[in-house]
Coordinates of C-alpha atoms in Angstrom, one line a residue:
X21 CA 0.0 0.0 0.1
X22 CA 1.3 3.5 -0.9
X23 CA 1.9 6.0 1.8
X24 CA -0.5 8.6 0.1
X25 CA -4.1 8.5 -0.8
X26 CA -5.7 11.0 -3.1
X27 CA -8.5 13.0 -1.6
X28 CA -11.2 13.2 -4.2
X29 CA -13.9 15.0 -2.2
X30 CA -13.6 18.3 -4.0
X31 CA -12.6 19.3 -7.7
X32 CA -9.5 21.2 -6.3
X33 CA -8.5 18.7 -3.6
X34 CA -4.9 17.8 -2.9
X35 CA -3.3 14.6 -1.8
X36 CA -2.9 14.0 2.1
X37 CA 0.4 12.7 3.4
X38 CA -0.2 9.7 5.5
X39 CA 2.1 8.4 8.4
X40 CA 4.1 5.4 7.3
X41 CA 2.4 3.0 9.8
X42 CA -0.1 3.1 12.6
X43 CA 2.2 1.1 14.7
X44 CA 5.0 3.6 14.2
X45 CA 2.8 6.7 14.6
X46 CA 3.7 8.8 17.7
X47 CA 0.4 9.0 19.3
X48 CA 0.7 12.4 20.8
X49 CA -0.6 15.9 19.9
X50 CA 0.9 19.1 21.0
X51 CA -1.2 21.6 22.9
X52 CA -0.7 24.2 20.1
X53 CA -2.2 21.9 17.6
X54 CA -5.1 20.5 19.8
X55 CA -6.1 23.2 22.0
X56 CA -5.0 26.2 19.9
X57 CA -7.2 25.1 17.2
X58 CA -10.3 26.1 19.1
X59 CA -8.6 28.4 21.7
X60 CA -9.6 25.8 24.3
X61 CA -8.2 27.1 27.6
X62 CA -9.9 29.4 30.0
X63 CA -8.3 30.6 33.2
X64 CA -10.9 30.8 35.8
X65 CA -13.7 31.8 33.4
X66 CA -17.1 31.2 34.6
X67 CA -18.8 31.7 31.1
X68 CA -17.9 28.2 29.8
X69 CA -16.3 29.8 26.8
X70 CA -12.6 29.1 25.8
X71 CA -10.0 31.9 26.0
X72 CA -6.6 32.0 24.1
X73 CA -4.1 29.6 25.3
X74 CA -1.6 32.3 26.0
X75 CA -3.8 33.3 29.1
X76 CA -3.6 29.9 30.6
X77 CA -2.1 29.7 34.1
X78 CA -2.2 26.1 35.2
X79 CA -2.0 23.9 32.0
X80 CA 1.4 24.0 30.4
X81 CA 0.8 21.2 27.9
X82 CA -1.6 18.5 26.8
X83 CA -0.9 15.4 24.8
X84 CA -2.6 12.0 24.1
X85 CA -1.0 8.7 24.7
X86 CA -3.0 5.5 24.2
X87 CA -6.4 5.8 25.8
X88 CA -5.1 8.8 28.1
X89 CA -4.9 12.6 28.1
X90 CA -1.6 13.6 29.6
X91 CA -1.7 17.0 31.3
X92 CA 1.5 18.9 32.3
X93 CA 0.7 21.6 34.9
X94 CA 2.8 24.7 35.2
X95 CA 5.2 24.9 38.2
X96 CA 2.8 26.7 40.4
X97 CA 0.2 23.9 40.1
X98 CA 2.4 21.0 40.5
X99 CA 1.7 18.6 43.3
X100 CA -1.9 19.8 43.2
X101 CA -5.3 18.0 43.5
X102 CA -7.0 17.9 40.2
X103 CA -10.7 17.3 39.5
X104 CA -11.9 16.8 35.9
X105 CA -15.5 17.6 35.2
X106 CA -17.0 16.5 31.9
X107 CA -19.7 18.4 29.9
X108 CA -22.6 16.6 31.8
X109 CA -21.2 18.1 35.1
X110 CA -20.1 14.7 36.2
X111 CA -16.7 14.4 37.9
X112 CA -14.9 12.3 35.2
X113 CA -11.6 11.9 37.1
X114 CA -9.9 12.7 40.5
X115 CA -6.1 12.8 40.5
X116 CA -3.0 14.8 41.5
X117 CA -0.4 16.5 39.4
X118 CA 3.0 14.9 39.9
X119 CA 5.1 17.1 42.2
X120 CA 8.2 17.0 40.1
X121 CA 7.0 16.9 36.4
X122 CA 3.6 18.3 36.9
X123 CA 2.0 15.4 34.9
X124 CA -1.3 13.8 35.3
X125 CA -2.8 11.0 33.4
X126 CA -6.6 11.1 32.6
X127 CA -8.1 8.1 31.0
X128 CA -10.5 9.3 28.3
X129 CA -11.1 6.0 26.4
X130 CA -11.6 2.4 27.3
X131 CA -11.6 1.0 23.7
X132 CA -12.4 -2.6 24.6
X133 CA -14.8 -1.7 27.4
X134 CA -18.6 -1.7 27.3
X135 CA -21.2 0.7 28.4
X136 CA -21.5 4.4 28.2
X137 CA -18.3 5.0 30.2
X138 CA -15.9 3.6 27.7
X139 CA -15.8 7.0 25.8
X140 CA -15.8 10.5 27.3
X141 CA -18.8 12.8 26.5
X142 CA -17.5 15.3 23.9
X143 CA -17.7 19.0 24.7
X144 CA -16.1 21.5 27.2
X145 CA -14.1 19.8 30.1
X146 CA -13.3 21.9 33.3
X147 CA -10.0 21.1 35.0
X148 CA -10.2 22.2 38.5
X149 CA -6.9 22.6 40.3
X150 CA -7.1 22.7 44.1
X151 CA -3.8 24.0 45.6
X152 CA -3.6 23.5 49.3
X153 CA -4.7 26.4 51.3
X154 CA -5.7 28.4 48.2
X155 CA -8.8 28.9 46.2
X156 CA -9.6 26.4 43.3
X157 CA -8.5 27.4 39.9
X158 CA -10.4 26.3 36.8
X159 CA -9.3 26.1 33.1
X160 CA -11.5 24.7 30.3
X161 CA -10.4 22.4 27.4
X162 CA -12.8 21.6 24.6
X163 CA -12.5 17.9 23.7
X164 CA -14.6 17.1 20.5
X165 CA -13.5 14.7 17.8
X166 CA -14.4 15.5 14.2
X167 CA -13.9 12.4 12.0
X168 CA -14.2 12.3 8.2
X169 CA -13.1 10.1 5.3
X170 CA -10.5 12.0 3.1
X171 CA -9.4 9.3 0.7
X172 CA -9.7 5.8 -0.5
X173 CA -7.6 3.5 -2.7
X174 CA -7.4 -0.2 -3.6
X175 CA -5.2 -2.1 -1.0
X176 CA -1.8 -3.0 -2.6
X177 CA -0.5 -5.6 0.1
X178 CA -1.3 -9.3 0.8
X179 CA -1.5 -9.9 -3.0
X180 CA -3.7 -11.1 -4.6
X181 CA -6.3 -11.3 -1.8
X182 CA -5.6 -7.8 -0.7
X183 CA -6.7 -6.5 -4.1
X184 CA -10.2 -7.0 -2.8
X185 CA -9.9 -4.5 0.0
X186 CA -10.2 -0.8 0.1
X187 CA -7.8 1.2 2.2
X188 CA -9.6 4.1 3.8
X189 CA -8.0 7.3 5.2
X190 CA -9.7 8.9 8.2
X191 CA -9.0 12.3 9.5
X192 CA -9.7 13.8 13.0
X193 CA -9.9 17.5 12.5
X194 CA -11.3 18.0 16.0
X195 CA -9.8 18.6 19.4
X196 CA -10.5 15.2 21.2
X197 CA -9.5 11.5 20.4
X198 CA -11.9 8.8 19.3
X199 CA -11.8 5.5 17.5
X200 CA -13.3 3.8 14.4
X201 CA -15.5 0.9 15.4
X202 CA -16.6 -0.7 12.2
X203 CA -16.7 -0.2 8.4
X204 CA -19.1 -1.8 5.9
X205 CA -20.6 -1.2 2.5
X206 CA -23.8 -0.9 0.5
X207 CA -24.0 -1.8 -3.1
X208 CA -20.5 -3.3 -3.2
X209 CA -19.6 -5.7 -6.2
X210 CA -19.1 -8.4 -3.6
X211 CA -22.6 -8.8 -2.2
X212 CA -21.0 -10.3 0.9
X213 CA -19.5 -7.0 1.9
X214 CA -23.0 -5.4 2.1
X215 CA -23.5 -5.9 5.8
X216 CA -24.9 -4.2 8.8
X217 CA -22.6 -2.2 11.1
X218 CA -21.6 -3.9 14.4
X219 CA -23.9 -2.8 17.2
X220 CA -21.1 -2.5 19.8
X221 CA -18.2 -0.1 19.8
X222 CA -15.4 -2.7 19.9
X223 CA -13.1 -2.1 16.9
X224 CA -14.1 -4.7 14.2
X225 CA -11.3 -3.7 11.9
X226 CA -8.9 -5.8 9.6
X227 CA -5.3 -6.1 10.5
X228 CA -5.0 -4.2 13.8
X229 CA -3.0 -6.1 16.4
X230 CA -4.2 -4.0 19.4
X231 CA -7.5 -2.3 19.9
X232 CA -5.9 1.0 20.6
X233 CA -4.6 1.1 17.0
X234 CA -8.2 2.2 16.1
X235 CA -7.8 5.4 17.8
X236 CA -7.4 8.7 15.8
X237 CA -5.9 11.5 17.7
X238 CA -6.7 15.2 17.0
X239 CA -5.1 16.6 14.0
X240 CA -4.0 13.3 12.6
X241 CA -5.0 10.8 9.9
X242 CA -5.0 7.0 10.0
X243 CA -5.6 4.2 7.4
X244 CA -8.0 1.5 8.2
X245 CA -9.3 -1.6 6.5
X246 CA -12.7 -3.2 6.8
X247 CA -13.1 -6.9 7.5
X248 CA -15.3 -6.8 4.5
X249 CA -13.9 -7.5 1.0
X250 CA -15.8 -5.2 -1.4
X251 CA -13.6 -5.4 -4.5
X252 CA -14.1 -9.3 -5.0
X253 CA -15.9 -9.8 -8.2
X254 CA -18.3 -12.8 -8.9
X255 CA -19.1 -14.0 -12.3
X256 CA -20.4 -17.0 -14.2
X257 CA -18.3 -16.3 -17.3
X258 CA -14.6 -15.5 -17.8
X259 CA -12.8 -13.4 -15.3
X260 CA -12.9 -10.0 -16.9
X261 CA -10.9 -6.8 -15.6
X262 CA -11.6 -4.7 -18.6
X263 CA -12.6 -1.2 -17.7
X264 CA -16.2 -1.0 -16.3
X265 CA -17.5 1.4 -13.8
X266 CA -19.4 0.7 -10.5
X267 CA -20.2 2.7 -7.4
X268 CA -21.0 1.7 -3.7
X269 CA -21.6 3.5 -0.4
X270 CA -18.9 3.3 2.5
X271 CA -20.5 3.3 6.0
X272 CA -18.2 3.7 9.2
X273 CA -19.1 4.0 12.8
X274 CA -17.4 5.8 15.7
X275 CA -18.5 5.9 19.3
X276 CA -20.9 8.9 20.3
X277 CA -21.7 9.9 16.7
X278 CA -23.9 9.0 13.8
X279 CA -22.4 6.6 11.2
X280 CA -20.4 8.3 8.4
X281 CA -21.6 7.6 4.8
X282 CA -19.6 8.3 1.7
X283 CA -20.2 7.5 -1.9
X284 CA -17.4 5.7 -3.8
X285 CA -16.9 5.5 -7.5
X286 CA -14.7 2.9 -9.1
X287 CA -13.5 1.3 -12.3
X288 CA -12.1 -2.1 -13.0
X289 CA -8.6 -2.5 -14.4
X290 CA -5.5 -4.6 -14.5
X291 CA -5.2 -8.4 -14.6
X292 CA -7.6 -11.0 -13.0
X293 CA -6.5 -13.2 -10.1
X294 CA -8.5 -16.1 -8.7
X295 CA -8.9 -15.8 -5.0
X296 CA -11.1 -18.7 -3.9
X297 CA -12.6 -22.1 -4.8
X298 CA -15.8 -20.5 -5.9
X299 CA -15.9 -18.5 -9.1
X300 CA -14.5 -15.2 -7.5
X301 CA -11.7 -13.0 -8.6
X302 CA -10.1 -9.7 -8.0
X303 CA -8.5 -7.2 -10.4
X304 CA -4.9 -5.9 -9.9
X305 CA -5.6 -2.3 -10.8
X306 CA -9.1 -1.0 -9.5
X307 CA -9.3 2.6 -9.3
X308 CA -11.5 3.9 -6.5
X309 CA -12.3 7.5 -5.3
X310 CA -14.6 9.6 -3.2
X311 CA -17.5 10.9 -5.2
X312 CA -17.6 14.7 -5.4
X313 CA -19.6 15.8 -2.4
X314 CA -19.5 12.0 -1.5
X315 CA -20.4 12.5 2.2
X316 CA -24.1 11.5 2.6

């Protein structure tokens, strides 16, 4: 599989560089990229609105590692009790900032967990610092994922079986992490790929070795594969990869959000390869792209 997928969502779109490997991706996001995007910090504000990050007093840095948000407090607020209150006004976590480094780890995700508590409620979080003998100090962080599909291409690994899969590039342009749960299709050439989405949030993706690989962090992109094989062609005649067009709908699910739906246009090409005992085959050069205004 190549390391670049062409974004075909708009006539003037440009290709998006993709990180070489999900397993090699450094799963952190700097405070400037994550919080600065929405001006997400507020020092002691009671309005619930974010203020510029330059005005923060307690939070020096925020990054994301695995299922956790890692906060680094400024020197004045190190060794301080910290309460994290979610948008529903529920105390999501109680912890302390480490006296030397100022770090505190707050678990936001439980990817292989069940129930409503496996994913934080997106929205404005309040970080309430309680220095001993002093008044509490509150700063606000907006944690809202925004997932979209920005590119698709035929999978080019695990040949020839891999030719039947589509590599899908997801982007998180929001301020909070989330994960992709499942991917399926409608009207795919292979009718067996036209399946319902899984009803739970456990990642049902092809090729991931750990469930946390399904996480997409703010301001990053990841490539995922469905368990379904949409580009496997069935025929009663000779295997034929001569150019012919088709279309289908890609459907993907993430926790706490409606399913994503994108229209895909494709065309056969290349050489046919048999892939099973039944009369099924794949083509070595299938061109697929997101239809213009493909989001449904």
